[in-house]
Short mmCIF file of C-alpha atoms and ligand atoms in Angstrom, two decimals:
data_model
loop_
_atom_site.label_atom_id
_atom_site.label_comp_id
_atom_site.label_asym_id
_atom_site.label_seq_id
_atom_site.Cartn_x
_atom_site.Cartn_y
_atom_site.Cartn_z
CA MET A 1 67.31 135.14 78.82
CA ILE A 2 67.30 133.82 75.23
CA SER A 3 69.41 131.05 73.61
CA HIS A 4 70.08 130.92 69.90
CA HIS A 5 71.90 127.66 70.01
CA ARG A 6 69.66 125.27 72.17
CA TYR A 7 67.08 124.74 69.50
CA LEU A 8 68.35 122.21 66.98
CA SER A 9 65.86 121.13 64.36
CA SER A 10 66.37 118.26 62.07
CA GLN A 11 66.68 120.91 59.14
CA LYS A 12 69.36 122.89 60.95
CA TRP A 13 71.34 119.76 61.94
CA ASN A 14 71.28 118.48 58.37
CA ALA A 15 72.49 121.78 57.19
CA PHE A 16 75.34 121.55 59.52
CA ILE A 17 76.12 117.96 58.38
CA SER A 18 76.06 118.90 54.52
CA SER A 19 78.28 121.89 55.23
CA MET A 20 81.04 119.78 56.67
CA PRO A 21 84.23 119.64 54.56
CA PHE A 22 84.28 115.83 54.40
CA ASN A 23 81.63 113.20 53.31
CA LEU A 24 80.14 111.33 56.13
CA PRO A 25 78.93 107.69 55.32
CA THR A 26 75.08 107.83 55.91
CA GLU A 27 72.23 105.55 56.05
CA VAL A 28 68.59 105.70 56.91
CA ILE A 29 67.88 103.32 59.83
CA GLY A 30 64.03 104.15 59.95
CA TYR A 31 61.64 106.88 59.82
CA SER A 32 60.03 108.90 62.61
CA VAL A 33 56.30 109.35 63.33
CA LEU A 34 56.06 112.26 61.01
CA LYS A 35 58.03 110.20 58.17
CA GLN A 36 61.24 111.92 58.62
CA PRO A 37 64.36 109.82 57.95
CA ILE A 38 66.56 108.77 61.01
CA TYR A 39 70.20 108.92 59.98
CA ALA A 40 73.13 106.89 61.29
CA HIS A 41 76.78 107.41 60.37
CA SER A 42 79.29 104.62 60.30
CA LEU A 43 83.10 105.50 60.75
CA GLY A 44 86.11 103.40 61.09
CA ASN A 45 86.89 99.62 60.68
CA GLY A 46 88.32 98.73 63.97
CA PRO A 47 87.41 95.56 65.97
CA ILE A 48 85.71 97.24 68.84
CA LYS A 49 82.09 98.55 68.03
CA VAL A 50 80.57 101.61 69.70
CA LEU A 51 76.90 102.69 69.07
CA ILE A 52 76.22 106.37 69.92
CA TRP A 53 72.84 108.05 69.84
CA SER A 54 71.81 111.48 70.66
CA GLN A 55 68.72 113.73 71.04
CA MET A 56 66.36 110.70 71.54
CA HIS A 57 64.71 113.70 73.83
CA GLY A 58 64.25 116.31 71.15
CA ASN A 59 65.01 119.40 73.37
CA GLU A 60 68.35 117.98 74.63
CA SER A 61 70.55 119.20 71.74
CA THR A 62 73.92 120.06 73.36
CA THR A 63 75.26 116.43 72.90
CA THR A 64 74.19 116.47 69.20
CA ARG A 65 76.11 119.71 68.81
CA ALA A 66 79.01 118.13 70.38
CA LEU A 67 79.03 115.38 67.85
CA LEU A 68 79.76 117.84 65.09
CA ASP A 69 83.09 118.57 66.83
CA VAL A 70 83.54 114.84 67.57
CA PHE A 71 83.06 114.26 63.80
CA ASP A 72 85.49 116.89 62.98
CA PHE A 73 88.13 115.33 65.34
CA LEU A 74 87.62 111.98 63.89
CA PHE A 75 88.82 113.21 60.43
CA GLN A 76 91.98 114.77 62.16
CA PRO A 77 95.14 112.22 62.22
CA SER A 78 94.62 111.38 65.87
CA GLY A 79 90.85 110.73 65.24
CA LYS A 80 91.81 108.58 62.28
CA ARG A 81 94.15 106.55 64.39
CA LEU A 82 91.38 105.80 67.06
CA LEU A 83 89.33 104.74 63.98
CA GLU A 84 91.73 101.97 63.32
CA ALA A 85 90.72 100.38 66.68
CA LEU A 86 86.99 101.21 66.68
CA THR A 87 83.94 101.08 64.22
CA LEU A 88 81.39 103.82 65.41
CA MET A 89 77.87 103.70 64.52
CA ILE A 90 76.36 107.32 65.18
CA VAL A 91 72.74 108.51 65.35
CA PRO A 92 72.76 112.19 66.01
CA GLN A 93 69.07 112.68 66.04
CA LEU A 94 67.06 109.77 67.13
CA ASN A 95 63.97 111.88 67.69
CA PRO A 96 64.03 114.39 64.69
CA ASP A 97 60.21 115.29 65.13
CA GLY A 98 60.80 116.22 68.90
CA ALA A 99 63.95 118.05 67.79
CA ASP A 100 61.83 120.22 65.56
CA ALA A 101 58.99 120.67 68.00
CA TYR A 102 61.74 121.20 70.91
CA THR A 103 59.95 118.72 73.11
CA ARG A 104 61.33 115.60 75.05
CA GLN A 105 58.75 113.14 73.55
CA ASN A 106 58.40 112.24 69.89
CA ALA A 107 55.45 113.34 67.80
CA ASN A 108 53.02 110.94 69.42
CA GLY A 109 53.83 112.30 72.96
CA VAL A 110 55.92 109.34 73.82
CA ASP A 111 59.12 109.46 75.96
CA LEU A 112 61.43 107.17 73.76
CA ASN A 113 63.42 106.53 76.83
CA ARG A 114 60.40 104.69 78.51
CA ASP A 115 59.79 102.55 75.37
CA ALA A 116 62.64 100.39 75.13
CA LEU A 117 60.89 97.19 76.07
CA ASP A 118 57.51 98.04 74.43
CA LEU A 119 58.81 99.45 71.30
CA THR A 120 55.49 101.17 70.37
CA GLN A 121 57.28 103.86 68.50
CA PRO A 122 59.16 103.67 65.21
CA GLU A 123 62.02 105.65 66.58
CA SER A 124 62.53 102.85 69.34
CA PHE A 125 62.17 100.26 66.94
CA ALA A 126 64.89 101.78 64.71
CA LEU A 127 67.40 102.05 67.56
CA GLU A 128 66.61 98.46 68.60
CA ALA A 129 67.03 97.12 65.06
CA LEU A 130 70.38 98.93 64.64
CA PHE A 131 71.40 97.58 68.05
CA LYS A 132 70.72 94.06 66.94
CA ARG A 133 72.41 94.51 63.43
CA PHE A 134 75.38 96.34 64.63
CA ILE A 135 75.92 94.22 67.69
CA PRO A 136 77.84 96.92 69.76
CA ASN A 137 80.65 96.13 72.28
CA PHE A 138 79.87 99.60 73.99
CA CYS A 139 76.98 102.12 73.85
CA PHE A 140 76.83 105.98 74.63
CA ASN A 141 73.49 107.17 75.40
CA LEU A 142 73.52 110.92 74.90
CA HIS A 143 71.30 113.30 76.83
CA GLY A 144 71.10 116.86 78.37
CA GLN A 145 70.00 117.67 81.88
CA ARG A 146 68.31 120.68 83.48
CA SER A 147 70.05 123.31 85.38
CA ILE A 148 68.77 122.25 88.90
CA PHE A 149 71.54 119.57 89.49
CA SER A 150 74.63 119.87 91.76
CA ALA A 151 77.60 117.51 91.77
CA GLY A 152 77.10 116.19 95.24
CA LYS A 153 77.23 118.66 98.07
CA ASN A 154 80.34 120.63 97.16
CA GLY A 155 78.34 123.78 96.00
CA LYS A 156 79.28 123.05 92.26
CA PRO A 157 76.79 122.44 89.33
CA ALA A 158 76.82 119.04 87.54
CA THR A 159 78.00 120.38 84.29
CA LEU A 160 78.21 116.69 83.45
CA SER A 161 76.76 113.69 84.87
CA PHE A 162 76.94 109.92 84.07
CA LEU A 163 75.29 106.80 84.85
CA SER A 164 76.23 103.03 84.47
CA PRO A 165 72.51 102.06 84.39
CA ALA A 166 71.38 98.83 86.18
CA ALA A 167 71.07 95.52 84.41
CA ASN A 168 68.23 94.17 86.90
CA GLN A 169 65.95 95.13 89.66
CA GLU A 170 68.67 94.05 92.29
CA ARG A 171 71.01 96.61 90.62
CA GLY A 172 73.76 93.83 90.67
CA ILE A 173 77.10 94.73 89.17
CA THR A 174 77.32 92.64 86.12
CA ASP A 175 80.20 92.39 83.74
CA ALA A 176 78.66 94.96 81.42
CA ARG A 177 78.08 97.40 84.35
CA THR A 178 81.67 96.95 85.66
CA LYS A 179 83.10 98.07 82.23
CA ALA A 180 80.66 101.06 81.98
CA MET A 181 81.72 102.15 85.58
CA GLN A 182 85.42 101.73 84.57
CA LEU A 183 84.80 103.86 81.67
CA ILE A 184 83.04 106.49 83.40
CA ALA A 185 85.72 106.55 86.16
CA CYS A 186 88.26 107.15 83.33
CA ILE A 187 86.27 109.87 81.74
CA HIS A 188 85.92 111.50 85.14
CA LYS A 189 89.56 111.55 85.74
CA SER A 190 90.28 113.06 82.32
CA LEU A 191 87.88 115.95 82.80
CA GLN A 192 88.87 116.98 86.33
CA GLU A 193 91.40 119.61 84.87
CA TYR A 194 88.55 121.39 83.04
CA ILE A 195 85.59 120.91 85.27
CA PRO A 196 87.06 120.12 88.64
CA GLY A 197 84.23 118.71 91.05
CA GLN A 198 81.61 119.44 88.37
CA ILE A 199 80.70 115.79 87.52
CA GLY A 200 77.77 113.97 89.04
CA ARG A 201 76.57 110.43 89.09
CA TYR A 202 72.98 109.43 88.65
CA ASP A 203 70.90 107.30 90.81
CA ASP A 204 70.71 103.63 89.40
CA THR A 205 67.26 102.57 89.91
CA PHE A 206 66.35 100.03 87.39
CA ASN A 207 63.84 100.74 84.57
CA PRO A 208 63.60 98.08 81.97
CA ASN A 209 61.85 100.45 79.74
CA CYS A 210 64.97 102.86 79.79
CA VAL A 211 67.27 102.20 76.62
CA GLY A 212 70.43 102.11 78.87
CA ASP A 213 69.10 99.70 81.34
CA ARG A 214 67.82 97.38 78.51
CA PHE A 215 70.94 97.38 76.58
CA THR A 216 72.98 96.87 79.72
CA SER A 217 70.73 93.95 80.73
CA LEU A 218 71.49 92.43 77.27
CA GLY A 219 75.24 92.50 78.36
CA VAL A 220 76.42 95.58 76.46
CA PRO A 221 78.23 98.27 78.61
CA THR A 222 76.24 101.41 78.12
CA VAL A 223 77.33 104.78 79.44
CA LEU A 224 74.66 107.55 79.97
CA TYR A 225 75.94 111.07 79.43
CA GLU A 226 73.92 114.08 80.82
CA SER A 227 75.31 117.32 79.45
CA GLY A 228 74.46 119.95 82.23
CA HIS A 229 74.79 123.51 83.18
CA HIS A 230 77.52 125.91 84.19
CA GLY A 231 77.13 129.59 85.34
CA LEU A 232 75.24 131.51 82.85
CA ASP A 233 75.90 129.49 79.90
CA TYR A 234 72.23 129.00 78.75
CA ASP A 235 73.51 128.32 75.22
CA ARG A 236 75.59 125.52 76.63
CA ASN A 237 78.48 126.31 74.74
CA PHE A 238 81.04 125.66 77.48
CA THR A 239 79.09 122.51 78.25
CA LYS A 240 79.27 121.49 74.76
CA GLU A 241 82.98 121.85 74.68
CA VAL A 242 83.47 119.62 77.82
CA THR A 243 80.99 117.07 76.25
CA VAL A 244 83.13 116.93 73.29
CA LYS A 245 86.14 116.15 75.47
CA ALA A 246 84.06 113.65 77.42
CA ILE A 247 82.84 111.65 74.19
CA ILE A 248 86.57 111.72 72.75
CA SER A 249 87.92 110.66 76.23
CA GLY A 250 85.45 107.72 76.31
CA LEU A 251 86.31 106.48 72.87
CA GLN A 252 90.14 106.83 73.65
CA SER A 253 89.78 104.76 76.87
CA ILE A 254 87.94 102.02 74.95
CA ALA A 255 90.56 101.93 72.23
CA SER A 256 93.44 102.06 74.61
CA ARG A 257 91.76 99.82 77.10
CA ASP A 258 92.80 102.24 79.60
CA TYR A 259 89.50 101.93 81.45
CA LEU A 260 90.50 98.41 82.66
CA LYS A 261 92.87 100.24 85.16
CA GLN A 262 90.06 101.83 86.84
CA SER A 263 88.02 100.29 89.65
CA ILE A 264 84.23 100.35 90.59
CA ASP A 265 85.21 102.35 93.72
CA ASP A 266 86.63 105.23 91.58
CA TYR A 267 83.03 105.21 89.83
CA ASN A 268 81.41 105.10 93.30
CA LEU A 269 83.41 108.08 94.49
CA ILE A 270 81.86 110.36 91.88
CA PRO A 271 79.24 112.46 93.71
CA GLN A 272 75.72 111.73 93.41
CA ASN A 273 73.55 114.27 91.45
CA SER A 274 71.55 116.39 93.82
CA GLU A 275 68.69 118.72 93.02
CA ASP A 276 70.18 121.83 94.70
CA TYR A 277 70.15 124.71 92.19
CA VAL A 278 67.93 127.17 91.11
CA ASP A 279 68.59 129.46 88.13
CA LEU A 280 68.29 132.85 90.05
CA ILE A 281 67.90 134.16 93.60
CA ILE A 282 66.75 137.82 93.88
CA GLN A 283 67.61 139.35 97.18
CA ASN A 284 66.22 142.20 99.23
CA ILE A 285 62.81 141.75 97.97
CA GLU A 286 59.43 142.32 99.69
CA ILE A 287 56.98 139.55 99.08
CA ARG A 288 53.33 140.03 99.07
CA SER A 289 51.52 136.54 99.50
CA GLU A 290 47.97 135.70 100.55
CA GLY A 291 47.38 139.04 102.28
CA HIS A 292 50.72 138.93 104.16
CA VAL A 293 53.78 141.05 103.58
CA TYR A 294 57.27 139.73 104.21
CA LYS A 295 60.09 142.23 104.10
CA ASN A 296 63.66 141.74 103.04
CA GLN A 297 63.20 138.12 101.50
CA GLU A 298 65.00 136.13 98.97
CA LEU A 299 63.06 134.88 95.94
CA ALA A 300 63.91 131.73 94.00
CA ILE A 301 63.43 131.62 90.33
CA GLN A 302 63.48 128.79 87.95
CA TYR A 303 63.40 129.09 84.20
CA THR A 304 61.17 127.25 81.97
CA GLU A 305 62.17 126.81 78.41
CA LYS A 306 59.82 127.83 75.64
CA LYS A 307 60.50 127.50 71.85
CA VAL A 308 59.87 130.90 70.11
CA GLY A 309 60.60 130.67 66.42
CA ASP A 310 64.16 129.19 66.24
CA GLU A 311 65.17 130.55 69.65
CA VAL A 312 64.59 129.17 73.12
CA HIS A 313 63.28 131.59 75.74
CA PHE A 314 63.90 131.07 79.42
CA ILE A 315 60.73 132.18 81.26
CA PRO A 316 61.32 133.04 84.92
CA ILE A 317 58.90 131.23 87.34
CA CYS A 318 58.61 131.88 91.07
CA VAL A 319 59.23 128.79 93.07
CA ASP A 320 60.09 129.69 96.68
CA PHE A 321 60.77 132.49 98.86
CA ALA A 322 62.31 132.68 102.41
CA GLU A 323 64.62 135.11 104.58
CA LYS A 324 67.42 132.73 103.46
CA ILE A 325 66.69 130.42 100.55
CA ASP A 326 68.36 126.96 101.27
CA CYS A 327 69.71 126.21 97.78
CA LEU A 328 72.30 127.21 95.33
CA ALA A 329 71.78 129.52 92.52
CA HIS A 330 73.36 130.18 89.12
CA GLN A 331 72.99 133.73 89.60
CA VAL A 332 72.12 136.12 92.42
CA LEU A 333 70.91 139.67 91.99
CA THR A 334 69.18 142.28 94.19
CA ALA A 335 65.46 143.40 93.73
CA ASP A 336 66.55 146.88 92.32
CA GLU A 337 68.61 145.38 89.72
CA VAL A 338 65.62 143.41 88.20
CA PHE A 339 62.47 145.17 89.32
CA HIS A 340 60.88 148.52 88.81
CA GLU A 341 58.80 147.99 92.10
CA PRO A 342 60.50 146.71 95.32
CA TYR A 343 57.95 143.98 95.79
CA VAL A 344 56.55 141.00 94.19
CA ASP A 345 52.86 139.45 94.39
CA TYR A 346 54.09 135.94 95.07
CA THR A 347 52.40 132.64 94.07
CA ARG A 348 54.28 129.49 93.34
CA GLY A 349 54.46 128.62 89.85
CA ARG A 350 53.73 132.23 88.85
CA THR A 351 55.51 133.87 85.66
CA ILE A 352 57.25 137.18 86.56
CA GLU A 353 58.86 139.69 84.33
CA ILE A 354 62.39 140.51 85.21
CA SER A 355 64.56 143.24 83.33
ZN1 ZN B 1 67.26 112.93 77.99
#
């Protein structure tokens, strides 16, 4: 399996931006470890300010691609009306070095979402300085999640997940959290017609070094968006489409104040993310493991991502086998569909070739 869209380098993104049919107001808010500019775009002049950043994890490109369509929307009549109520500050690639290397971390190997308090990295510092200068009323923290998550126990993948991060160790419901929860409830409702039952909610364990937790603790409602998986959409094109809807829905709810009609209960009813999926289950396979032979088994495969040139390759890794695998899969095949030999030499974590 190969994706041509998941790898979104800074060069590729900058080319997308410059090919847009309109001029995006642009400023440099800082420089990455490898001295690349970090760009922000300010749009609108409304009284409510929303700070949005994406790709703080370099290999999470789907939300950044979604922003291209959001920009497009904002230059349409309905988008322009929204910009009378809102002022947006958007940082599409907070971690351009990680985007180029297709890594979660920045060029120093640091996870920027564990550096919000320490501010050891120039990218973290740039976001913090922008936050202090812009003084947002709301923040959207855009991420991508792996294909392992289901939305609760309904047998559906978490194509999108959300979190209103905790503001303190006690995970109390502060004013900022309440607003973020109401907003997420609103977005959840608006997306049910597109992805019914496919939205999950993350665990709210407090970590002051996570950006969302920090900004929430400073009193600003912050919504964590996680673009997830659906079927065989490893390019995440469908996910990108629903992410666009989710971002626009969030902005519309803020502008219209519709979120105030939702309750915390509506948020708490969103099913919790659960790690229930593998990418592939192969049925009717003979497993040879540690001198034993197990007939008619199911083999669970998880893909690991590898950047090859400007593509992302999904490498199959064996993770489990059993007579009946106790998890969900995005794809189920039989051994004769994928192997020349009707057996597999199994070791957990081993890479296998499938056709
Ligand atoms: Zn992330």
